[in-house]
PDB file of C-alpha atoms in Angstrom:
ATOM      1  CA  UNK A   1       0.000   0.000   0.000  1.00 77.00           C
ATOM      2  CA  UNK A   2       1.440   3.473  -0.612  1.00 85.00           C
ATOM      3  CA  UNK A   3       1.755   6.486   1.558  1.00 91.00           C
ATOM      4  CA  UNK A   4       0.990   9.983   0.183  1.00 88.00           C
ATOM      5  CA  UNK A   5       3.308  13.271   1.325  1.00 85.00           C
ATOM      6  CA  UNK A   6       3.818  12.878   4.726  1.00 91.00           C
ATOM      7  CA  UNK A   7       1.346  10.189   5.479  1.00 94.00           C
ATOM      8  CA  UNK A   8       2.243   7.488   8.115  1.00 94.00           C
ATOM      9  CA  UNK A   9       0.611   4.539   8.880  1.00 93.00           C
ATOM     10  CA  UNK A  10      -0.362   4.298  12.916  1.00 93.00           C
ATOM     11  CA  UNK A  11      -1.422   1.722  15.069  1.00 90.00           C
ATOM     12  CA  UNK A  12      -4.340   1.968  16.842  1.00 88.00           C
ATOM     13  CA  UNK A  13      -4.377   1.542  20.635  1.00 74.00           C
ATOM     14  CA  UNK A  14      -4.944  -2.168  20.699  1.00 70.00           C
ATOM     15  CA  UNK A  15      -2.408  -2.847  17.965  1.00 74.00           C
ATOM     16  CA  UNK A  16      -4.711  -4.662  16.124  1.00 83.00           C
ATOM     17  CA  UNK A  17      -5.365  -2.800  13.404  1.00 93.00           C
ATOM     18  CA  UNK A  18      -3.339   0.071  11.399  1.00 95.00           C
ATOM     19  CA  UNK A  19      -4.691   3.092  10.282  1.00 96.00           C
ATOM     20  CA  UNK A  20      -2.658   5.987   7.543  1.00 95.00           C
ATOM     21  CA  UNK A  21      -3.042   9.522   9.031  1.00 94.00           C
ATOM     22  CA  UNK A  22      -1.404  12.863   8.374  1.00 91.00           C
ATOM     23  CA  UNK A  23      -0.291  15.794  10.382  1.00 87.00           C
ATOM     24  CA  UNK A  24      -0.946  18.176   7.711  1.00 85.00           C
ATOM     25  CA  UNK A  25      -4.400  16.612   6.703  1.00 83.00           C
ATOM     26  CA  UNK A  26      -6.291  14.609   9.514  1.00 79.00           C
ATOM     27  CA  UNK A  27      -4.913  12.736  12.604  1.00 84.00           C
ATOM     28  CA  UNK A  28      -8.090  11.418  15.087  1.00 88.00           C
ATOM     29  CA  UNK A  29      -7.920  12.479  18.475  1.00 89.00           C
ATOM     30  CA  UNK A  30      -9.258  11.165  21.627  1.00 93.00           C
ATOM     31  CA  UNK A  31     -12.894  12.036  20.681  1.00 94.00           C
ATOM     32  CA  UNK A  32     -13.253   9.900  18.262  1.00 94.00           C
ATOM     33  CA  UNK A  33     -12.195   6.796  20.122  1.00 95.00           C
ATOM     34  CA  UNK A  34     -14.543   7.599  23.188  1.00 97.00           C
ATOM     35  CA  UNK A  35     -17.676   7.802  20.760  1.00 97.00           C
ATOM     36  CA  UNK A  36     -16.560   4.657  19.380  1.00 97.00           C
ATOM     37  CA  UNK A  37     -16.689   2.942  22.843  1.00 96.00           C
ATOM     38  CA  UNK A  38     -19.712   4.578  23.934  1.00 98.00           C
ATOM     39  CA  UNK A  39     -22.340   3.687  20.457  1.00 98.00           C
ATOM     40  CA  UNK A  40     -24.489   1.061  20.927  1.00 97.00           C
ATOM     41  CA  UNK A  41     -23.477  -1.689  18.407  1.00 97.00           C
ATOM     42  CA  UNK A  42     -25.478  -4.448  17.871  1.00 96.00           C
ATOM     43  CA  UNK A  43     -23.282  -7.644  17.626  1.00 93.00           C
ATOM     44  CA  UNK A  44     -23.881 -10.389  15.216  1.00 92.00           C
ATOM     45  CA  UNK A  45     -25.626  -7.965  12.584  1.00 93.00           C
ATOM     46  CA  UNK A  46     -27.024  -4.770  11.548  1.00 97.00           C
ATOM     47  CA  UNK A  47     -26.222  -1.879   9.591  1.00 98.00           C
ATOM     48  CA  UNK A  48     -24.404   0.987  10.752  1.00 98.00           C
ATOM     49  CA  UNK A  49     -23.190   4.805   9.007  1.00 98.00           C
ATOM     50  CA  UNK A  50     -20.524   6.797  10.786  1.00 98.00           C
ATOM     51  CA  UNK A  51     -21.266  10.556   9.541  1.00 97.00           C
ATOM     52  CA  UNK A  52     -17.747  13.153   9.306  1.00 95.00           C
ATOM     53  CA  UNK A  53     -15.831   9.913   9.174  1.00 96.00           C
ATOM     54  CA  UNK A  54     -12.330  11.585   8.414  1.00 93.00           C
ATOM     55  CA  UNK A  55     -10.115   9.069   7.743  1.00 94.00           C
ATOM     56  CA  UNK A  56     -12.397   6.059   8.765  1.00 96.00           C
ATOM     57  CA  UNK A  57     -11.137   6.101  12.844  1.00 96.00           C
ATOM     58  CA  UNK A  58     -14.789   5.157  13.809  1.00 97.00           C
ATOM     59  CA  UNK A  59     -15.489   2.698  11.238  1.00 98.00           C
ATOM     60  CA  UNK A  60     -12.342   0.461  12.347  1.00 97.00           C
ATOM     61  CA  UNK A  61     -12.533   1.101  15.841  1.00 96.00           C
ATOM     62  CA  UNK A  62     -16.348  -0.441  15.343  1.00 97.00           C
ATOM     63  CA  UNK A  63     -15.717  -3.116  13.292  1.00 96.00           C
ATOM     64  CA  UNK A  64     -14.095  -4.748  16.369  1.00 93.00           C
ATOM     65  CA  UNK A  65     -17.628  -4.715  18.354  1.00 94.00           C
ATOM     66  CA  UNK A  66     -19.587  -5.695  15.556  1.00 97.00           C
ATOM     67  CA  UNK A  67     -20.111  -7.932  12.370  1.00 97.00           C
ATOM     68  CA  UNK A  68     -22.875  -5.314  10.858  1.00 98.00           C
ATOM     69  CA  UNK A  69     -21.815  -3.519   7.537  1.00 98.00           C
ATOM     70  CA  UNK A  70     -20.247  -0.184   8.400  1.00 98.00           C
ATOM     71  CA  UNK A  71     -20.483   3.005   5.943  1.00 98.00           C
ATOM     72  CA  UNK A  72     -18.753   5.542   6.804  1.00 98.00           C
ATOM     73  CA  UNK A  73     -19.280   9.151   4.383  1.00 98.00           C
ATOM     74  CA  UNK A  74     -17.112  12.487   4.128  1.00 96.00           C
ATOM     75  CA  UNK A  75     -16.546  15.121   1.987  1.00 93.00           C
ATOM     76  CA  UNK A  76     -12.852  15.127   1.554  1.00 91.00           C
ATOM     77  CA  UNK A  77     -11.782  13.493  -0.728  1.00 93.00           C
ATOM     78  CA  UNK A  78      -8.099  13.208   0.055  1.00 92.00           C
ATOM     79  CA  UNK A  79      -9.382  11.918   3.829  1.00 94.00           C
ATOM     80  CA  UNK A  80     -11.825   9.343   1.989  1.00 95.00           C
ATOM     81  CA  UNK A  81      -9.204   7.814  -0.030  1.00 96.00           C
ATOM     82  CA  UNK A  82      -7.270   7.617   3.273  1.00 95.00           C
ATOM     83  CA  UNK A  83     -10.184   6.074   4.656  1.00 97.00           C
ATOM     84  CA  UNK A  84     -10.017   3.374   2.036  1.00 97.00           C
ATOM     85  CA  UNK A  85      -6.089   2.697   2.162  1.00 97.00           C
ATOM     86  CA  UNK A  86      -6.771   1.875   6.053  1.00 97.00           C
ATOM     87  CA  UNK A  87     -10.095  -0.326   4.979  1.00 97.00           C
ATOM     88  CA  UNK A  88      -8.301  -2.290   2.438  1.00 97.00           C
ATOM     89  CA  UNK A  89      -5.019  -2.432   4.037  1.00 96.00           C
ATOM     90  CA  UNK A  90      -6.472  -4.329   7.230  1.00 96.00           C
ATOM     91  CA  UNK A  91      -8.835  -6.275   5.218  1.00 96.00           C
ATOM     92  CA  UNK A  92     -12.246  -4.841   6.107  1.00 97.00           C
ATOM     93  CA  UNK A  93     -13.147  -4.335   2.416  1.00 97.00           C
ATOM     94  CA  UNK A  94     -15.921  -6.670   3.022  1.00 98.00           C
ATOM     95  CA  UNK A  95     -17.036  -4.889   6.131  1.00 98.00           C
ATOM     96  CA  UNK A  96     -16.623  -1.151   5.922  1.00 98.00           C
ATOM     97  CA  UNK A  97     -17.438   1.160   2.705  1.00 98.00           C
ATOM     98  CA  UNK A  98     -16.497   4.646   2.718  1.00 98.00           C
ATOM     99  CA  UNK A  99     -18.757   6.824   0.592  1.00 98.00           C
ATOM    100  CA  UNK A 100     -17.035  10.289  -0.765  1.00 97.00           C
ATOM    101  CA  UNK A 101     -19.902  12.959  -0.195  1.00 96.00           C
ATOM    102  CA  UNK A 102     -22.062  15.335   1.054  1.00 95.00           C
ATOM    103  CA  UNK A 103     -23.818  14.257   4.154  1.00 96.00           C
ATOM    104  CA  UNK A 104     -26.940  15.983   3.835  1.00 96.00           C
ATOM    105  CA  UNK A 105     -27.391  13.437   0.723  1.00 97.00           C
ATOM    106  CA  UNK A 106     -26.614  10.446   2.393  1.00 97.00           C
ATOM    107  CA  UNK A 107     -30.463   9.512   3.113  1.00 98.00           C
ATOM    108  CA  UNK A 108     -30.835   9.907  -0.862  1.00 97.00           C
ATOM    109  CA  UNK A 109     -28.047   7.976  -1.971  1.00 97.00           C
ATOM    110  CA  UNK A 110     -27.909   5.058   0.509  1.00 98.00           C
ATOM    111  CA  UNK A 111     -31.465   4.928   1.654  1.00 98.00           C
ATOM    112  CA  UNK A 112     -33.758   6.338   4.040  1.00 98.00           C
ATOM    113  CA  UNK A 113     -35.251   4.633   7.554  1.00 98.00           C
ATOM    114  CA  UNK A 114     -32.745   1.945   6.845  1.00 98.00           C
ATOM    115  CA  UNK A 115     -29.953   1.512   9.771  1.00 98.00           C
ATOM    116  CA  UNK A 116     -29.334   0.520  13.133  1.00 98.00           C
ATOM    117  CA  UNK A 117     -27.267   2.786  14.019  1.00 98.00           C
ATOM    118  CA  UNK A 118     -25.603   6.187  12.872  1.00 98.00           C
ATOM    119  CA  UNK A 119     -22.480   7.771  14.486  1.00 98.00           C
ATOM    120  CA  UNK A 120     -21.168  11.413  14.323  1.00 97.00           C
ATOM    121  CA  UNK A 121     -17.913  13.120  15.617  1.00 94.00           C
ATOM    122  CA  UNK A 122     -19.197  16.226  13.939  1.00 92.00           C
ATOM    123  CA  UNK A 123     -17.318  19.631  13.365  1.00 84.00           C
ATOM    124  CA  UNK A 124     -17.738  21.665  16.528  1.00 71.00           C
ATOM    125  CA  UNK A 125     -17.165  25.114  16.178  1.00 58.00           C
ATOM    126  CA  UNK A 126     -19.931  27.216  13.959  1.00 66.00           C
ATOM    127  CA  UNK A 127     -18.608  28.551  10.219  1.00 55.00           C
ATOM    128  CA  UNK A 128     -16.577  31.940  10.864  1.00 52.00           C
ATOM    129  CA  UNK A 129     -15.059  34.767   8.500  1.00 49.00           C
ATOM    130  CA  UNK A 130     -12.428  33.355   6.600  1.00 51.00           C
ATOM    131  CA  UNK A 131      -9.852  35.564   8.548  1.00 47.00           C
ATOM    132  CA  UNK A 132     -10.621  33.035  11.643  1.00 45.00           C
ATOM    133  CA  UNK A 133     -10.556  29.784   9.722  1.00 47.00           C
ATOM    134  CA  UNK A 134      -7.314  28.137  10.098  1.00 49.00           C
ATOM    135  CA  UNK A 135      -5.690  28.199   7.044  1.00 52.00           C
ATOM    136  CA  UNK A 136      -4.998  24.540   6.547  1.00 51.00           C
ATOM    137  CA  UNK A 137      -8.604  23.700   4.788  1.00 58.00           C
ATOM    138  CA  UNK A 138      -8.260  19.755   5.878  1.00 52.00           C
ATOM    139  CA  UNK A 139      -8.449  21.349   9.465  1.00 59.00           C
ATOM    140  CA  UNK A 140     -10.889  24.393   8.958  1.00 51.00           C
ATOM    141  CA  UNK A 141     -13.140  21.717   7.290  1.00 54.00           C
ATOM    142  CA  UNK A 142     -13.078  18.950  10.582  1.00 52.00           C
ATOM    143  CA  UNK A 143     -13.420  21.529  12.594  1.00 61.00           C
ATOM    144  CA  UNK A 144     -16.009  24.473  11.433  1.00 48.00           C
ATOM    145  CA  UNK A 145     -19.425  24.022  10.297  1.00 53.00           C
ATOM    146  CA  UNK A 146     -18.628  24.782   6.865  1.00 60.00           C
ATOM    147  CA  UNK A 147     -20.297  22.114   5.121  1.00 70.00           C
ATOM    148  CA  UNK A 148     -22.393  20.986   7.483  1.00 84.00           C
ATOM    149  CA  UNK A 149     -24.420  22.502  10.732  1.00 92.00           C
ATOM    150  CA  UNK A 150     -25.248  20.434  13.834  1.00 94.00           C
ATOM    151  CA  UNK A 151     -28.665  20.481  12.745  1.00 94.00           C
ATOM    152  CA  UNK A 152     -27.742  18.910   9.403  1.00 95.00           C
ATOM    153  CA  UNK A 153     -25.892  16.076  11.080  1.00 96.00           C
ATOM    154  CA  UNK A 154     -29.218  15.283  13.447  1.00 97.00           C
ATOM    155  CA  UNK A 155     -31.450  15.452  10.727  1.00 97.00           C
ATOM    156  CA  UNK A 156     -29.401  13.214   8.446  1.00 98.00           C
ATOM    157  CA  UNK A 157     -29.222  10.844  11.597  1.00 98.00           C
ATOM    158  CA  UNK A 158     -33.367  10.741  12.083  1.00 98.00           C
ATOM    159  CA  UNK A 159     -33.362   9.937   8.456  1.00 98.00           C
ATOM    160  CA  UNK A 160     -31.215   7.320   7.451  1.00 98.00           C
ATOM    161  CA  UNK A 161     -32.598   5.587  11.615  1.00 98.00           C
ATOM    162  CA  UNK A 162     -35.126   2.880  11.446  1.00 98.00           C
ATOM    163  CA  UNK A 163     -37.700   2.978  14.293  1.00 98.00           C
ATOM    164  CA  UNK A 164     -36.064   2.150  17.512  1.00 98.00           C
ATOM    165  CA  UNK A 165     -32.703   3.147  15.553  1.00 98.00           C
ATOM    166  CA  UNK A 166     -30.070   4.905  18.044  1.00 98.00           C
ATOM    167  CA  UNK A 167     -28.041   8.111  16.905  1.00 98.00           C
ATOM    168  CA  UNK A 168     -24.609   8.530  19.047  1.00 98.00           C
ATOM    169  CA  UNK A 169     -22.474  11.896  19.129  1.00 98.00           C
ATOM    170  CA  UNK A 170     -19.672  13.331  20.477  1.00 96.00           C
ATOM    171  CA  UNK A 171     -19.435  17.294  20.972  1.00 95.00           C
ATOM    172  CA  UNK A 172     -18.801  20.016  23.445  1.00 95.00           C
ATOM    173  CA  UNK A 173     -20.559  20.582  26.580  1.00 95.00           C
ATOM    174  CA  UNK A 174     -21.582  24.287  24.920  1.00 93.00           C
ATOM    175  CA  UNK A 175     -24.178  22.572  22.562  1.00 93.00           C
ATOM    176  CA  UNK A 176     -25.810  20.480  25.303  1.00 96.00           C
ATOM    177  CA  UNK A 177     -29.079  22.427  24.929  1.00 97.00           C
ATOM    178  CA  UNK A 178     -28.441  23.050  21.395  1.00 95.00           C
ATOM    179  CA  UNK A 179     -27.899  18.934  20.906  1.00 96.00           C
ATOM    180  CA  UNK A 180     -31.370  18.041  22.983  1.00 98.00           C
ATOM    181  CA  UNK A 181     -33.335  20.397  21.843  1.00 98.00           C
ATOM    182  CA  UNK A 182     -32.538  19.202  17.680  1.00 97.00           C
ATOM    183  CA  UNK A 183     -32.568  15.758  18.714  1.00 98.00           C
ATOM    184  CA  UNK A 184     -35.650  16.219  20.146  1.00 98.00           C
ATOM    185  CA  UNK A 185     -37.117  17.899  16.861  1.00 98.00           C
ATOM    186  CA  UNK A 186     -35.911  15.427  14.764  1.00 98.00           C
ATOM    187  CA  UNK A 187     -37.733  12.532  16.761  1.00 98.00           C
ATOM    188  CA  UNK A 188     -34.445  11.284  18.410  1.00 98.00           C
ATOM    189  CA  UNK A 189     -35.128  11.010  22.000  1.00 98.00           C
ATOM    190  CA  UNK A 190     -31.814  11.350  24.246  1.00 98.00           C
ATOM    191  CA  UNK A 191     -31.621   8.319  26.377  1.00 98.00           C
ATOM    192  CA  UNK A 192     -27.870   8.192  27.160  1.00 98.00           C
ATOM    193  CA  UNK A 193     -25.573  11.058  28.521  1.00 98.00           C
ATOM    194  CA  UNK A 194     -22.166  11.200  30.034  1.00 98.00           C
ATOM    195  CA  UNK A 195     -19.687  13.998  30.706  1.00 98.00           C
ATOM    196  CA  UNK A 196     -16.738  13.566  30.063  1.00 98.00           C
ATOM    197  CA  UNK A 197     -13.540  15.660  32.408  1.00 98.00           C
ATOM    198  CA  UNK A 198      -9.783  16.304  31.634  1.00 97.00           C
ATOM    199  CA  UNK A 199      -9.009  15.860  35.326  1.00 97.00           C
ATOM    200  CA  UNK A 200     -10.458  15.536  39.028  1.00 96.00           C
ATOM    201  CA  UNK A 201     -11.301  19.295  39.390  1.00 96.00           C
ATOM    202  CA  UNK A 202     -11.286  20.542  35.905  1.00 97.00           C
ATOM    203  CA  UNK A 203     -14.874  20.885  33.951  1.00 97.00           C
ATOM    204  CA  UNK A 204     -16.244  19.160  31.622  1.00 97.00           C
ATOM    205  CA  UNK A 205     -14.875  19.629  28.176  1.00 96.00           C
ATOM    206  CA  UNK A 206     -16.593  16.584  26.309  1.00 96.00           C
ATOM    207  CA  UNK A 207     -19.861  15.307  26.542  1.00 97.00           C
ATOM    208  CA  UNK A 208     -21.052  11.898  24.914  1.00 98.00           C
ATOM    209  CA  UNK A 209     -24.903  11.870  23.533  1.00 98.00           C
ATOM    210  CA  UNK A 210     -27.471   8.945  22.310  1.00 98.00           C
ATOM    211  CA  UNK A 211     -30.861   8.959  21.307  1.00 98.00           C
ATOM    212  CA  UNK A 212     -33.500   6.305  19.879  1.00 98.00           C
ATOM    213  CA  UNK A 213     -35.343   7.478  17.331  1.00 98.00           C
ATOM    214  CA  UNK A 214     -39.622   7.604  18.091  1.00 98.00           C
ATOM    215  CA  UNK A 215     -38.600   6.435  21.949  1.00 98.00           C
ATOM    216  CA  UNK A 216     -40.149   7.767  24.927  1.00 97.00           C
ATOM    217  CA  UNK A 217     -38.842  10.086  27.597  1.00 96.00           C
ATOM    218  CA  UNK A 218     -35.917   8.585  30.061  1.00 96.00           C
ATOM    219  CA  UNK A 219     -32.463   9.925  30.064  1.00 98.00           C
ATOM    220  CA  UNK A 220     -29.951   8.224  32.132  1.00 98.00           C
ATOM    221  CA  UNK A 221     -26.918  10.058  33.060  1.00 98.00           C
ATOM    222  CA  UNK A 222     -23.950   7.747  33.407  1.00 98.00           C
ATOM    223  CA  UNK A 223     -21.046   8.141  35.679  1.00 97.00           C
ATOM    224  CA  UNK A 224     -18.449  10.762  34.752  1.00 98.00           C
ATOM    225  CA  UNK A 225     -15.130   9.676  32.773  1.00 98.00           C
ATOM    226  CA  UNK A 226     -12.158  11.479  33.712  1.00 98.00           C
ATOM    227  CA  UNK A 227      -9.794  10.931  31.050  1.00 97.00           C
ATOM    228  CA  UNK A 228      -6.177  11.857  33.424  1.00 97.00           C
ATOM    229  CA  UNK A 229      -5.357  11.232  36.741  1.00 96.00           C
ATOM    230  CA  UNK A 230      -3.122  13.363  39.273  1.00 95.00           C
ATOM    231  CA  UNK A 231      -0.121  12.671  37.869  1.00 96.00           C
ATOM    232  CA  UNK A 232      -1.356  13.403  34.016  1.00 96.00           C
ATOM    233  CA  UNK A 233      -1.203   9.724  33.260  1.00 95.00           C
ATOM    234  CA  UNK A 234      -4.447   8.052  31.607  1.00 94.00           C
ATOM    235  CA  UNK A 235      -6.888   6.630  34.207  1.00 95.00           C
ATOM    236  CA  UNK A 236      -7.729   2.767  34.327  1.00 94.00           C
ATOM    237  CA  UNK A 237     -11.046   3.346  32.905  1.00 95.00           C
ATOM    238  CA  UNK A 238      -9.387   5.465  29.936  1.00 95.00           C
ATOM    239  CA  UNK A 239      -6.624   2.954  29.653  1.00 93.00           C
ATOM    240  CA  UNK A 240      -9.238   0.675  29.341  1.00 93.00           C
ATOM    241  CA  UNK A 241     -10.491   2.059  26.749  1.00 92.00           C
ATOM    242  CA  UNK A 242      -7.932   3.261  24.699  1.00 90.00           C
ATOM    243  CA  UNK A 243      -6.044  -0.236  24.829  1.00 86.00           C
ATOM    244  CA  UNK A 244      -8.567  -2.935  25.803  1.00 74.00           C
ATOM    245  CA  UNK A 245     -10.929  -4.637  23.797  1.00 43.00           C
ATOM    246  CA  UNK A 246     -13.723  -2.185  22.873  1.00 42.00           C
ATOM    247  CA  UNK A 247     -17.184  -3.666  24.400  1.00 41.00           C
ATOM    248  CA  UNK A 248     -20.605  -2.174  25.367  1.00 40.00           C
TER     249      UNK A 248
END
């Protein structure tokens, strides 16, 4: 397999699989692997679309808790042919299928009221003048809502969610409200909430969000994760994340 530019090819925590990232273009961060460990999956089968999926982090990450189909769909194209290198080079080919494209078109290309589950590690910031935006597009793309709002990427989820069909995401504590209150338009009923802190002390910078789609009213609020301890080394619970095997 070849690597583009300054392209390297990582492991991921668990050294089982191998994923091609780029400081210039896209690396994942701890977000991503968090939402990854928090989505519902169902096991044996079922169909599944990560939304913003950068170079494919969630897709891999999930194919280790499931043996559903995976699609994952961005708009880059150089991070979807990354995407692909890192799907073909561990073999998932028959697994995971990265779509280059528009979100907000998924539900018309790949079918609406159709899957299990959708994940989202959206962009987090809202679009700002061009002045503001860093100037490495890759970078001002993840991270600004330039292409697509947090209202797109709930609406998209609803649409593409059979009945009964949970939506995960991963944001900032800031959008809480804004996050319930779309989720809530869009008939996806928050059942599952956890905040998630740097350290003992610190607030929250992270929160973790599901909903089922046409459920009733009950959100549990699940224990706190605190990523570091006292001495700025990962907790056990984050260790166990970041290097165990991925489970519900």
């Amino acid at each position: 397999m070849e690597l583009y530019e300054d392209e390297r090819l990582d492991y991921l925590f668990n050294e089982e699989l191998r994923i091609i990232q780029s400081p210039s273009v896209f690396s994942f961060s701890l977000d991503a692997v968090l939402l990854a460990h928090f989505a519902y999956m169902p096991i044996q089968k079922g169909q599944i679309v990560d939304l913003c999926t950068g170079n494919g982090v969630i897709p891999l990450l999930l194919s280790r808790r499931t043996k559903g189909t995976i699609i994952g769909i961005e708009i880059q194209e150089r991070l979807c042919d990354m995407a692909r290198r890192s799907v073909q080079y561990n073999g998932l080919e028959g697994q995971i299928e990265i779509i280059h494209g528009d979100i907000k078109e998924a539900p018309q290309r790949i079918g609406y009221s159709r899957y299990d589950v959708v994940t989202c590690n959206p962009p987090y910031f809202p679009a700002v003048g061009k002045d503001e935006l860093s100037k490495n597009e890759h970078i001002a793309i993840a991270r600004h809502e330039i292409y697509c709002t947090l209202e797109d990427v709930i609406r998209v989820s609803s649409q593409l969610l059979k009945q009964g069909g949970k939506a995960a995401f991963v944001h900032r504590p800031g959008r809480l409200l804004d996050l319930v209150t779309l989720m809530r338009q869009y008939r996806l009923e928050p059942k599952r909430l956890r905040f998630v802190y740097p350290k003992e002390g610190k607030e929250a910078n992270m929160i973790l969000i599901e909903g089922t789609k046409d459920a009733s009213p009950d959100l549990k609020v699940l224990p706190p994760l605190v990523v570091y301890d006292e001495n700025n080394e990962y907790t056990e619970e984050t260790k166990r994340i970041l290097y165990g095997i991925i489970s519900s």
